[in-house]
Amino acid sequence: MTEERKMMQRMAREFAREEVLPIANELDPIQGDIPDELIQKMGELGFFGIMIPEELGGLGLGCFEYCLAAEELAGAWMSVSSLLARANTFYKSVPGATEEERNERIALMAKGKYMGAVALSEPGAGSDAAAVALKAVREDDEWVLTGSKYWCTFADRADFIQVVARTGAEEGAPRHAGMTLIPVEKPRGEFLEGLSGSPIPKIGYFGWKTFELAFDKVRVPVYERDLKNEGRGFYGVVSGLEIARAHTAARSIGLAQMALDTAIAYAKEREQFGQPISNFQAIRFKVATMATEVEAARQLMYHVCTEIDSGRRCDQEASMVKYYAAEMAERVTSEALQILGGAGYTTHYPVERCWRDARLTKIFEGSSEIQQRIISDTIFGKPVTPKF
């Protein structure tokens, strides 16, 4: 934790508590969307350019700083923290016919004025990413996309959607072969001709909408730069998972810390039987356990971020921190709600929001079960089906 990192953390914390939290308290109960004004402020403060190189208009920092900011923002509203990824981890896939065009868009992205969404999952393809069925057929200088996608968050407000499509593979090739990442540029707040979206009803993760998308012969340009990676879309998806899982851990920790802070403050003020409930051993021991688990997850996240920024592979450790932090967040937010009692089950406190959103961290970016599989496969090797 250098002085520069501490400054980043303080700035993010102040912004989260002063700017984001009041808006979250107002809009989350009515399932309102993140205001454009808030996104603009985030852009002015550099949140969207943390990992974008300085020469392209960003801050040129690392995964460590990215996760520091994500943790603080998540405590106020996880959707706002998740919004960071729509620029910081999308800048390498910005569409454009020339390098100059792409660089201009990346500079806008660093300011929050150009952002992306990703369409990977489908009704029949979730954890099994190799089951992608949406097809893209090349006709001259255009891709023609037909099929459906599921769980595409921010699809309406994004400036482009990175679509994982099946473009064909040689006979006998592995299931994950023949997948290509295709950027679909669109007007912000609208869809293209042939592209339609229906919001999916959710129990949390409010602040933006998550869509089921239908592609009906959607035509988009073929970029020469993207053709170099034709058929290698699966590798493009998995290559960014270390950062994505560290980011999810940061969001989980932020949610848990906010719930813990709220529970501590409430326990000091709430009196029963003539004394603050913070005097009761049952409450004190709950808080001790919660605080320990939050800090353990945080330190593991710092280690994973350091490995990523050092350029070392840490697939197993990234899965470990995502798994541990997500499971921890559900436990801690649930215990915080218990400490608040009936008050915790109201929208008067942010604990219920943290609890609902923490539950999602065990599912997205690879479920807890998928992380356990990755970790155990690293330890034992992949299981071999016995032959009888």
mmCIF file of C-alpha atoms in Angstrom:
data_model
loop_
_atom_site.group_PDB
_atom_site.id
_atom_site.type_symbol
_atom_site.label_atom_id
_atom_site.label_comp_id
_atom_site.label_asym_id
_atom_site.label_seq_id
_atom_site.Cartn_x
_atom_site.Cartn_y
_atom_site.Cartn_z
ATOM 1 C CA MET A 1 0.000 0.000 0.000
ATOM 2 C CA THR A 2 2.086 2.910 -1.291
ATOM 3 C CA GLU A 3 1.130 6.522 -0.566
ATOM 4 C CA GLU A 4 -0.221 6.815 -4.108
ATOM 5 C CA ARG A 5 -2.430 3.776 -3.558
ATOM 6 C CA LYS A 6 -3.655 5.140 -0.244
ATOM 7 C CA MET A 7 -4.591 8.379 -2.030
ATOM 8 C CA MET A 8 -6.520 6.399 -4.657
ATOM 9 C CA GLN A 9 -8.299 4.476 -1.909
ATOM 10 C CA ARG A 10 -9.233 7.640 0.015
ATOM 11 C CA MET A 11 -10.499 9.363 -3.115
ATOM 12 C CA ALA A 12 -12.631 6.377 -4.066
ATOM 13 C CA ARG A 13 -13.949 6.034 -0.511
ATOM 14 C CA GLU A 14 -14.954 9.687 -0.291
ATOM 15 C CA PHE A 15 -16.631 9.576 -3.694
ATOM 16 C CA ALA A 16 -18.452 6.361 -2.786
ATOM 17 C CA ARG A 17 -19.776 7.643 0.528
ATOM 18 C CA GLU A 18 -20.559 11.211 -0.556
ATOM 19 C CA GLU A 19 -21.728 10.794 -4.153
ATOM 20 C CA VAL A 20 -22.703 7.168 -4.780
ATOM 21 C CA LEU A 21 -24.310 6.051 -1.512
ATOM 22 C CA PRO A 22 -27.067 8.719 -1.400
ATOM 23 C CA ILE A 23 -28.015 7.932 -4.992
ATOM 24 C CA ALA A 24 -27.993 4.185 -4.299
ATOM 25 C CA ASN A 25 -30.213 4.633 -1.247
ATOM 26 C CA GLU A 26 -32.660 6.595 -3.381
ATOM 27 C CA LEU A 27 -32.658 4.601 -6.621
ATOM 28 C CA ASP A 28 -31.967 0.974 -5.673
ATOM 29 C CA PRO A 29 -35.323 0.522 -3.869
ATOM 30 C CA ILE A 30 -37.169 1.659 -7.006
ATOM 31 C CA GLN A 31 -34.802 -0.176 -9.382
ATOM 32 C CA GLY A 32 -33.677 3.101 -10.942
ATOM 33 C CA ASP A 33 -30.727 3.413 -13.302
ATOM 34 C CA ILE A 34 -27.322 4.931 -12.550
ATOM 35 C CA PRO A 35 -27.638 8.624 -13.578
ATOM 36 C CA ASP A 36 -25.575 9.896 -16.476
ATOM 37 C CA GLU A 37 -24.377 12.733 -14.242
ATOM 38 C CA LEU A 38 -22.747 10.262 -11.866
ATOM 39 C CA ILE A 39 -21.013 8.498 -14.752
ATOM 40 C CA GLN A 40 -19.725 11.862 -15.964
ATOM 41 C CA LYS A 41 -18.261 12.636 -12.523
ATOM 42 C CA MET A 42 -16.568 9.239 -12.446
ATOM 43 C CA GLY A 43 -15.030 9.989 -15.835
ATOM 44 C CA GLU A 44 -13.730 13.356 -14.672
ATOM 45 C CA LEU A 45 -12.048 11.703 -11.671
ATOM 46 C CA GLY A 46 -10.342 9.108 -13.882
ATOM 47 C CA PHE A 47 -12.142 5.975 -12.656
ATOM 48 C CA PHE A 48 -12.678 4.653 -16.176
ATOM 49 C CA GLY A 49 -9.054 5.072 -17.192
ATOM 50 C CA ILE A 50 -7.280 3.468 -14.244
ATOM 51 C CA MET A 51 -5.827 0.625 -16.339
ATOM 52 C CA ILE A 52 -5.792 2.430 -19.692
ATOM 53 C CA PRO A 53 -2.227 3.446 -20.710
ATOM 54 C CA GLU A 54 -1.292 7.099 -20.248
ATOM 55 C CA GLU A 55 -0.491 7.523 -23.943
ATOM 56 C CA LEU A 56 -4.104 6.588 -24.697
ATOM 57 C CA GLY A 57 -5.592 9.027 -22.197
ATOM 58 C CA GLY A 58 -5.731 6.867 -19.077
ATOM 59 C CA LEU A 59 -3.884 6.785 -15.762
ATOM 60 C CA GLY A 60 -1.657 3.845 -16.673
ATOM 61 C CA LEU A 61 -2.058 2.119 -13.310
ATOM 62 C CA GLY A 62 -2.532 -1.562 -12.485
ATOM 63 C CA CYS A 63 -4.978 -4.148 -11.281
ATOM 64 C CA PHE A 64 -4.101 -3.250 -7.677
ATOM 65 C CA GLU A 65 -5.372 0.327 -8.025
ATOM 66 C CA TYR A 66 -8.331 -0.861 -10.088
ATOM 67 C CA CYS A 67 -9.420 -3.218 -7.313
ATOM 68 C CA LEU A 68 -8.839 -0.632 -4.590
ATOM 69 C CA ALA A 69 -11.322 1.680 -6.313
ATOM 70 C CA ALA A 70 -13.716 -1.178 -7.069
ATOM 71 C CA GLU A 71 -13.852 -2.263 -3.430
ATOM 72 C CA GLU A 72 -14.742 1.207 -2.178
ATOM 73 C CA LEU A 73 -17.379 1.833 -4.845
ATOM 74 C CA ALA A 74 -18.988 -1.592 -4.383
ATOM 75 C CA GLY A 75 -19.786 -0.877 -0.763
ATOM 76 C CA ALA A 76 -21.936 2.043 -1.843
ATOM 77 C CA TRP A 77 -23.509 0.374 -4.903
ATOM 78 C CA MET A 78 -22.090 -2.721 -6.602
ATOM 79 C CA SER A 79 -23.441 -1.723 -10.009
ATOM 80 C CA VAL A 80 -21.354 1.456 -9.954
ATOM 81 C CA SER A 81 -18.260 -0.572 -9.095
ATOM 82 C CA SER A 82 -19.067 -2.981 -11.927
ATOM 83 C CA LEU A 83 -19.339 -0.036 -14.300
ATOM 84 C CA LEU A 84 -15.562 0.397 -14.039
ATOM 85 C CA ALA A 85 -15.045 -2.745 -16.104
ATOM 86 C CA ARG A 86 -16.993 -1.269 -19.030
ATOM 87 C CA ALA A 87 -13.908 0.781 -19.826
ATOM 88 C CA ASN A 88 -10.827 -0.449 -17.940
ATOM 89 C CA THR A 89 -11.032 -3.999 -19.277
ATOM 90 C CA PHE A 90 -12.699 -3.191 -22.601
ATOM 91 C CA TYR A 91 -10.246 -0.745 -24.135
ATOM 92 C CA LYS A 92 -8.294 -3.461 -25.967
ATOM 93 C CA SER A 93 -11.423 -4.577 -27.834
ATOM 94 C CA VAL A 94 -12.612 -1.138 -29.004
ATOM 95 C CA PRO A 95 -13.819 -1.321 -32.633
ATOM 96 C CA GLY A 96 -12.406 0.806 -35.427
ATOM 97 C CA ALA A 97 -11.145 0.506 -38.976
ATOM 98 C CA THR A 98 -7.836 2.207 -38.179
ATOM 99 C CA GLU A 99 -5.517 2.514 -35.202
ATOM 100 C CA GLU A 100 -6.280 6.238 -35.085
ATOM 101 C CA GLU A 101 -10.028 5.586 -34.849
ATOM 102 C CA ARG A 102 -9.546 3.102 -32.032
ATOM 103 C CA ASN A 103 -7.250 5.410 -30.106
ATOM 104 C CA GLU A 104 -9.756 8.262 -30.354
ATOM 105 C CA ARG A 105 -12.451 6.002 -28.911
ATOM 106 C CA ILE A 106 -10.156 4.745 -26.152
ATOM 107 C CA ALA A 107 -9.456 8.357 -25.127
ATOM 108 C CA LEU A 108 -13.225 8.883 -24.871
ATOM 109 C CA MET A 109 -13.531 5.611 -22.965
ATOM 110 C CA ALA A 110 -11.087 6.834 -20.315
ATOM 111 C CA LYS A 111 -13.529 9.687 -19.660
ATOM 112 C CA GLY A 112 -16.615 7.461 -19.545
ATOM 113 C CA LYS A 113 -17.874 8.759 -22.883
ATOM 114 C CA TYR A 114 -17.504 5.473 -24.754
ATOM 115 C CA MET A 115 -18.135 2.138 -23.046
ATOM 116 C CA GLY A 116 -18.714 -1.502 -23.836
ATOM 117 C CA ALA A 117 -20.772 -4.499 -22.821
ATOM 118 C CA VAL A 118 -20.106 -8.194 -23.384
ATOM 119 C CA ALA A 119 -22.471 -10.825 -24.753
ATOM 120 C CA LEU A 120 -21.090 -14.271 -23.953
ATOM 121 C CA SER A 121 -23.773 -16.325 -22.215
ATOM 122 C CA GLU A 122 -26.726 -17.839 -24.035
ATOM 123 C CA PRO A 123 -29.795 -19.805 -22.928
ATOM 124 C CA GLY A 124 -27.706 -22.943 -23.456
ATOM 125 C CA ALA A 125 -24.219 -21.566 -22.726
ATOM 126 C CA GLY A 126 -23.200 -20.276 -19.305
ATOM 127 C CA SER A 127 -20.372 -21.956 -17.428
ATOM 128 C CA ASP A 128 -19.958 -24.120 -20.526
ATOM 129 C CA ALA A 129 -18.672 -21.238 -22.654
ATOM 130 C CA ALA A 130 -17.731 -23.619 -25.467
ATOM 131 C CA ALA A 131 -21.450 -24.245 -26.079
ATOM 132 C CA VAL A 132 -21.931 -20.844 -27.761
ATOM 133 C CA ALA A 133 -24.337 -21.230 -30.686
ATOM 134 C CA LEU A 134 -24.874 -17.682 -32.025
ATOM 135 C CA LYS A 135 -23.538 -17.735 -35.572
ATOM 136 C CA ALA A 136 -21.628 -15.108 -37.521
ATOM 137 C CA VAL A 137 -21.314 -15.602 -41.266
ATOM 138 C CA ARG A 138 -18.974 -13.451 -43.288
ATOM 139 C CA GLU A 139 -20.457 -11.792 -46.387
ATOM 140 C CA ASP A 140 -17.852 -9.651 -48.164
ATOM 141 C CA ASP A 141 -16.818 -6.963 -45.664
ATOM 142 C CA GLU A 142 -19.572 -7.645 -43.133
ATOM 143 C CA TRP A 143 -20.408 -10.162 -40.411
ATOM 144 C CA VAL A 144 -24.038 -11.318 -40.307
ATOM 145 C CA LEU A 145 -25.004 -12.367 -36.767
ATOM 146 C CA THR A 146 -27.966 -14.610 -35.976
ATOM 147 C CA GLY A 147 -28.885 -16.098 -32.618
ATOM 148 C CA SER A 148 -29.526 -15.076 -29.022
ATOM 149 C CA LYS A 149 -27.566 -13.988 -25.950
ATOM 150 C CA TYR A 150 -28.457 -13.921 -22.266
ATOM 151 C CA TRP A 151 -27.218 -11.957 -19.250
ATOM 152 C CA CYS A 152 -25.866 -8.981 -21.193
ATOM 153 C CA THR A 153 -25.751 -6.157 -18.653
ATOM 154 C CA PHE A 154 -25.600 -2.531 -19.852
ATOM 155 C CA ALA A 155 -26.473 -3.572 -23.419
ATOM 156 C CA ASP A 156 -28.770 -0.597 -23.936
ATOM 157 C CA ARG A 157 -26.425 2.130 -22.666
ATOM 158 C CA ALA A 158 -23.185 0.746 -24.072
ATOM 159 C CA ASP A 159 -21.603 2.169 -27.221
ATOM 160 C CA PHE A 160 -20.578 -1.275 -28.417
ATOM 161 C CA ILE A 161 -21.211 -4.901 -27.455
ATOM 162 C CA GLN A 162 -18.434 -7.462 -27.642
ATOM 163 C CA VAL A 163 -20.247 -10.534 -28.983
ATOM 164 C CA VAL A 164 -18.837 -14.036 -28.770
ATOM 165 C CA ALA A 165 -19.973 -15.770 -31.958
ATOM 166 C CA ARG A 166 -19.351 -19.083 -33.667
ATOM 167 C CA THR A 167 -17.698 -18.525 -37.023
ATOM 168 C CA GLY A 168 -16.930 -22.133 -37.841
ATOM 169 C CA ALA A 169 -14.216 -24.659 -37.099
ATOM 170 C CA GLU A 170 -12.507 -27.519 -38.843
ATOM 171 C CA GLU A 171 -14.081 -30.939 -38.498
ATOM 172 C CA GLY A 172 -12.784 -32.751 -35.446
ATOM 173 C CA ALA A 173 -11.600 -29.523 -33.784
ATOM 174 C CA PRO A 174 -12.161 -28.989 -30.031
ATOM 175 C CA ARG A 175 -15.571 -27.631 -28.955
ATOM 176 C CA HIS A 176 -14.106 -24.240 -28.078
ATOM 177 C CA ALA A 177 -12.601 -23.744 -31.548
ATOM 178 C CA GLY A 178 -14.258 -21.551 -34.157
ATOM 179 C CA MET A 179 -15.415 -18.830 -31.747
ATOM 180 C CA THR A 180 -14.684 -15.192 -32.576
ATOM 181 C CA LEU A 181 -15.020 -11.930 -30.648
ATOM 182 C CA ILE A 182 -16.976 -9.489 -32.804
ATOM 183 C CA PRO A 183 -17.540 -5.862 -31.715
ATOM 184 C CA VAL A 184 -21.046 -4.611 -32.513
ATOM 185 C CA GLU A 185 -21.070 -0.813 -32.428
ATOM 186 C CA LYS A 186 -24.412 0.853 -31.729
ATOM 187 C CA PRO A 187 -25.867 4.227 -30.702
ATOM 188 C CA ARG A 188 -25.839 4.753 -26.924
ATOM 189 C CA GLY A 189 -29.309 4.137 -25.523
ATOM 190 C CA GLU A 190 -30.509 2.302 -28.647
ATOM 191 C CA PHE A 191 -30.226 -1.011 -30.475
ATOM 192 C CA LEU A 192 -29.429 -1.708 -34.124
ATOM 193 C CA GLU A 193 -31.690 -2.899 -36.901
ATOM 194 C CA GLY A 194 -32.259 -6.593 -36.308
ATOM 195 C CA LEU A 195 -31.058 -6.405 -32.700
ATOM 196 C CA SER A 196 -33.631 -6.360 -29.918
ATOM 197 C CA GLY A 197 -33.377 -6.671 -26.150
ATOM 198 C CA SER A 198 -35.694 -7.615 -23.302
ATOM 199 C CA PRO A 199 -34.722 -6.742 -19.708
ATOM 200 C CA ILE A 200 -34.400 -9.766 -17.411
ATOM 201 C CA PRO A 201 -36.215 -9.409 -14.053
ATOM 202 C CA LYS A 202 -33.640 -9.611 -11.230
ATOM 203 C CA ILE A 203 -33.758 -9.631 -7.429
ATOM 204 C CA GLY A 204 -30.790 -7.261 -7.172
ATOM 205 C CA TYR A 205 -27.854 -5.726 -9.061
ATOM 206 C CA PHE A 206 -30.040 -2.726 -9.772
ATOM 207 C CA GLY A 207 -28.762 0.543 -11.229
ATOM 208 C CA TRP A 208 -28.696 -0.820 -14.760
ATOM 209 C CA LYS A 209 -30.551 -3.407 -16.819
ATOM 210 C CA THR A 210 -29.497 -6.904 -17.831
ATOM 211 C CA PHE A 211 -30.801 -8.119 -21.185
ATOM 212 C CA GLU A 212 -31.717 -11.101 -23.248
ATOM 213 C CA LEU A 213 -30.674 -10.174 -26.782
ATOM 214 C CA ALA A 214 -31.974 -11.429 -30.124
ATOM 215 C CA PHE A 215 -29.800 -11.064 -33.238
ATOM 216 C CA ASP A 216 -31.742 -11.362 -36.497
ATOM 217 C CA LYS A 217 -29.221 -11.023 -39.322
ATOM 218 C CA VAL A 218 -27.455 -8.110 -37.677
ATOM 219 C CA ARG A 219 -24.799 -6.705 -40.015
ATOM 220 C CA VAL A 220 -21.577 -5.206 -38.697
ATOM 221 C CA PRO A 221 -18.248 -4.345 -40.358
ATOM 222 C CA VAL A 222 -15.384 -6.807 -40.532
ATOM 223 C CA TYR A 223 -12.220 -5.194 -39.131
ATOM 224 C CA GLU A 224 -8.896 -6.473 -40.432
ATOM 225 C CA ARG A 225 -7.392 -6.237 -36.949
ATOM 226 C CA ASP A 226 -10.033 -8.579 -35.540
ATOM 227 C CA LEU A 227 -9.538 -11.120 -38.320
ATOM 228 C CA LYS A 228 -6.124 -11.942 -36.852
ATOM 229 C CA ASN A 229 -7.943 -13.515 -33.916
ATOM 230 C CA GLU A 230 -10.710 -15.192 -35.907
ATOM 231 C CA GLY A 231 -11.591 -18.527 -34.343
ATOM 232 C CA ARG A 232 -9.706 -17.680 -31.147
ATOM 233 C CA GLY A 233 -12.548 -16.026 -29.261
ATOM 234 C CA PHE A 234 -12.509 -18.592 -26.482
ATOM 235 C CA TYR A 235 -8.924 -17.666 -25.636
ATOM 236 C CA GLY A 236 -9.861 -13.990 -25.723
ATOM 237 C CA VAL A 237 -12.573 -14.647 -23.151
ATOM 238 C CA VAL A 238 -10.430 -16.656 -20.733
ATOM 239 C CA SER A 239 -7.365 -14.391 -21.050
ATOM 240 C CA GLY A 240 -9.013 -11.649 -19.005
ATOM 241 C CA LEU A 241 -10.443 -13.855 -16.281
ATOM 242 C CA GLU A 242 -7.678 -13.242 -13.735
ATOM 243 C CA ILE A 243 -8.465 -9.507 -13.638
ATOM 244 C CA ALA A 244 -12.212 -10.159 -13.790
ATOM 245 C CA ARG A 245 -12.057 -12.520 -10.818
ATOM 246 C CA ALA A 246 -9.893 -10.129 -8.799
ATOM 247 C CA HIS A 247 -12.463 -7.432 -9.601
ATOM 248 C CA THR A 248 -15.286 -9.668 -8.383
ATOM 249 C CA ALA A 249 -13.353 -10.340 -5.184
ATOM 250 C CA ALA A 250 -12.955 -6.586 -4.695
ATOM 251 C CA ARG A 251 -16.680 -6.075 -5.164
ATOM 252 C CA SER A 252 -17.433 -8.862 -2.691
ATOM 253 C CA ILE A 253 -15.093 -7.355 -0.111
ATOM 254 C CA GLY A 254 -16.613 -3.911 -0.580
ATOM 255 C CA LEU A 255 -20.104 -5.249 0.043
ATOM 256 C CA ALA A 256 -18.968 -7.158 3.139
ATOM 257 C CA GLN A 257 -17.107 -4.148 4.542
ATOM 258 C CA MET A 258 -20.111 -1.847 4.129
ATOM 259 C CA ALA A 259 -22.368 -4.390 5.850
ATOM 260 C CA LEU A 260 -19.821 -4.846 8.651
ATOM 261 C CA ASP A 261 -19.421 -1.085 9.179
ATOM 262 C CA THR A 262 -23.190 -0.653 9.308
ATOM 263 C CA ALA A 263 -23.573 -3.519 11.791
ATOM 264 C CA ILE A 264 -20.857 -2.107 14.076
ATOM 265 C CA ALA A 265 -22.409 1.359 14.107
ATOM 266 C CA TYR A 266 -25.879 -0.106 14.744
ATOM 267 C CA ALA A 267 -24.624 -2.344 17.567
ATOM 268 C CA LYS A 268 -23.143 0.679 19.349
ATOM 269 C CA GLU A 269 -26.424 2.611 19.154
ATOM 270 C CA ARG A 270 -29.065 -0.100 19.583
ATOM 271 C CA GLU A 271 -29.932 -0.697 23.230
ATOM 272 C CA GLN A 272 -31.702 -3.719 24.675
ATOM 273 C CA PHE A 273 -32.026 -4.731 28.319
ATOM 274 C CA GLY A 274 -30.578 -1.367 29.308
ATOM 275 C CA GLN A 275 -27.312 -1.527 27.373
ATOM 276 C CA PRO A 276 -25.920 -1.361 23.818
ATOM 277 C CA ILE A 277 -26.087 -4.718 22.078
ATOM 278 C CA SER A 278 -22.354 -4.309 21.360
ATOM 279 C CA ASN A 279 -21.867 -5.354 24.988
ATOM 280 C CA PHE A 280 -23.286 -8.811 24.316
ATOM 281 C CA GLN A 281 -20.736 -11.516 23.633
ATOM 282 C CA ALA A 282 -22.860 -13.041 20.866
ATOM 283 C CA ILE A 283 -22.667 -9.768 18.896
ATOM 284 C CA ARG A 284 -19.008 -9.127 19.709
ATOM 285 C CA PHE A 285 -17.953 -12.591 18.545
ATOM 286 C CA LYS A 286 -20.009 -12.270 15.350
ATOM 287 C CA VAL A 287 -18.274 -8.987 14.540
ATOM 288 C CA ALA A 288 -14.832 -10.427 15.370
ATOM 289 C CA THR A 289 -15.371 -13.306 12.967
ATOM 290 C CA MET A 290 -16.787 -11.043 10.254
ATOM 291 C CA ALA A 291 -13.899 -8.575 10.490
ATOM 292 C CA THR A 292 -11.350 -11.391 10.317
ATOM 293 C CA GLU A 293 -12.922 -12.912 7.226
ATOM 294 C CA VAL A 294 -13.119 -9.554 5.423
ATOM 295 C CA GLU A 295 -9.456 -8.802 6.112
ATOM 296 C CA ALA A 296 -8.335 -12.288 5.084
ATOM 297 C CA ALA A 297 -10.097 -11.902 1.731
ATOM 298 C CA ARG A 298 -8.646 -8.433 1.256
ATOM 299 C CA GLN A 299 -5.072 -9.574 1.830
ATOM 300 C CA LEU A 300 -5.490 -12.476 -0.579
ATOM 301 C CA MET A 301 -6.861 -10.018 -3.145
ATOM 302 C CA TYR A 302 -3.815 -7.765 -2.678
ATOM 303 C CA HIS A 303 -1.575 -10.765 -3.324
ATOM 304 C CA VAL A 304 -3.445 -11.739 -6.508
ATOM 305 C CA CYS A 305 -3.374 -8.139 -7.794
ATOM 306 C CA THR A 306 0.367 -7.992 -7.152
ATOM 307 C CA GLU A 307 0.875 -11.212 -9.120
ATOM 308 C CA ILE A 308 -1.208 -9.879 -12.026
ATOM 309 C CA ASP A 309 0.651 -6.557 -12.096
ATOM 310 C CA SER A 310 3.967 -8.436 -12.006
ATOM 311 C CA GLY A 311 2.986 -10.316 -15.153
ATOM 312 C CA ARG A 312 2.949 -13.701 -13.435
ATOM 313 C CA ARG A 313 0.217 -16.261 -14.090
ATOM 314 C CA CYS A 314 -2.075 -16.807 -11.123
ATOM 315 C CA ASP A 315 -5.060 -18.746 -12.442
ATOM 316 C CA GLN A 316 -5.380 -20.804 -9.279
ATOM 317 C CA GLU A 317 -4.954 -17.867 -6.904
ATOM 318 C CA ALA A 318 -7.439 -15.740 -8.886
ATOM 319 C CA SER A 319 -9.999 -18.520 -8.607
ATOM 320 C CA MET A 320 -9.229 -18.870 -4.899
ATOM 321 C CA VAL A 321 -9.796 -15.199 -4.123
ATOM 322 C CA LYS A 322 -12.954 -15.027 -6.217
ATOM 323 C CA TYR A 323 -14.315 -18.140 -4.523
ATOM 324 C CA TYR A 324 -13.325 -17.196 -0.985
ATOM 325 C CA ALA A 325 -14.376 -13.530 -1.194
ATOM 326 C CA ALA A 326 -17.774 -14.332 -2.724
ATOM 327 C CA GLU A 327 -18.581 -17.003 -0.151
ATOM 328 C CA MET A 328 -17.324 -14.709 2.609
ATOM 329 C CA ALA A 329 -19.462 -11.796 1.396
ATOM 330 C CA GLU A 330 -22.651 -13.812 1.571
ATOM 331 C CA ARG A 331 -21.843 -14.947 5.117
ATOM 332 C CA VAL A 332 -20.804 -11.516 6.391
ATOM 333 C CA THR A 333 -23.714 -9.593 4.853
ATOM 334 C CA SER A 334 -26.147 -12.184 6.222
ATOM 335 C CA GLU A 335 -24.643 -11.897 9.711
ATOM 336 C CA ALA A 336 -24.795 -8.096 9.486
ATOM 337 C CA LEU A 337 -28.462 -8.310 8.610
ATOM 338 C CA GLN A 338 -28.961 -10.570 11.631
ATOM 339 C CA ILE A 339 -27.284 -8.041 13.926
ATOM 340 C CA LEU A 340 -29.655 -5.344 12.706
ATOM 341 C CA GLY A 341 -32.601 -7.680 13.232
ATOM 342 C CA GLY A 342 -35.857 -6.367 11.810
ATOM 343 C CA ALA A 343 -34.172 -3.109 10.811
ATOM 344 C CA GLY A 344 -31.847 -5.097 8.562
ATOM 345 C CA TYR A 345 -34.801 -6.411 6.615
ATOM 346 C CA THR A 346 -35.833 -2.899 5.599
ATOM 347 C CA THR A 347 -34.455 -0.572 2.945
ATOM 348 C CA HIS A 348 -33.647 2.011 5.621
ATOM 349 C CA TYR A 349 -30.139 0.523 5.820
ATOM 350 C CA PRO A 350 -27.806 -0.569 2.990
ATOM 351 C CA VAL A 351 -27.308 -4.022 4.512
ATOM 352 C CA GLU A 352 -30.166 -5.678 2.627
ATOM 353 C CA ARG A 353 -28.799 -4.315 -0.666
ATOM 354 C CA CYS A 354 -25.324 -5.630 0.169
ATOM 355 C CA TRP A 355 -26.859 -9.001 1.062
ATOM 356 C CA ARG A 356 -28.781 -9.286 -2.213
ATOM 357 C CA ASP A 357 -25.857 -8.220 -4.344
ATOM 358 C CA ALA A 358 -23.355 -10.395 -2.468
ATOM 359 C CA ARG A 359 -25.413 -13.433 -3.438
ATOM 360 C CA LEU A 360 -24.735 -12.679 -7.082
ATOM 361 C CA THR A 361 -20.951 -12.693 -6.639
ATOM 362 C CA LYS A 362 -21.140 -16.457 -6.068
ATOM 363 C CA ILE A 363 -22.623 -16.843 -9.561
ATOM 364 C CA PHE A 364 -21.145 -14.428 -12.098
ATOM 365 C CA GLU A 365 -17.567 -14.448 -13.461
ATOM 366 C CA GLY A 366 -17.647 -18.204 -12.913
ATOM 367 C CA SER A 367 -19.727 -19.705 -10.110
ATOM 368 C CA SER A 368 -18.231 -20.888 -6.824
ATOM 369 C CA GLU A 369 -18.475 -24.447 -8.106
ATOM 370 C CA ILE A 370 -16.525 -23.559 -11.257
ATOM 371 C CA GLN A 371 -13.803 -21.955 -9.113
ATOM 372 C CA GLN A 372 -13.632 -25.106 -6.973
ATOM 373 C CA ARG A 373 -13.236 -27.144 -10.121
ATOM 374 C CA ILE A 374 -10.382 -24.934 -11.383
ATOM 375 C CA ILE A 375 -8.603 -25.062 -8.021
ATOM 376 C CA SER A 376 -8.985 -28.819 -7.623
ATOM 377 C CA ASP A 377 -7.940 -29.468 -11.244
ATOM 378 C CA THR A 378 -4.765 -27.489 -10.562
ATOM 379 C CA ILE A 379 -4.069 -29.602 -7.485
ATOM 380 C CA PHE A 380 -4.983 -33.042 -8.832
ATOM 381 C CA GLY A 381 -4.998 -32.573 -12.581
ATOM 382 C CA LYS A 382 -8.171 -32.958 -14.590
ATOM 383 C CA PRO A 383 -10.169 -36.082 -13.730
ATOM 384 C CA VAL A 384 -9.799 -39.017 -16.086
ATOM 385 C CA THR A 385 -12.868 -41.067 -16.894
ATOM 386 C CA PRO A 386 -12.089 -44.687 -16.011
ATOM 387 C CA LYS A 387 -12.398 -47.276 -18.751
ATOM 388 C CA PHE A 388 -14.182 -50.517 -17.981
#
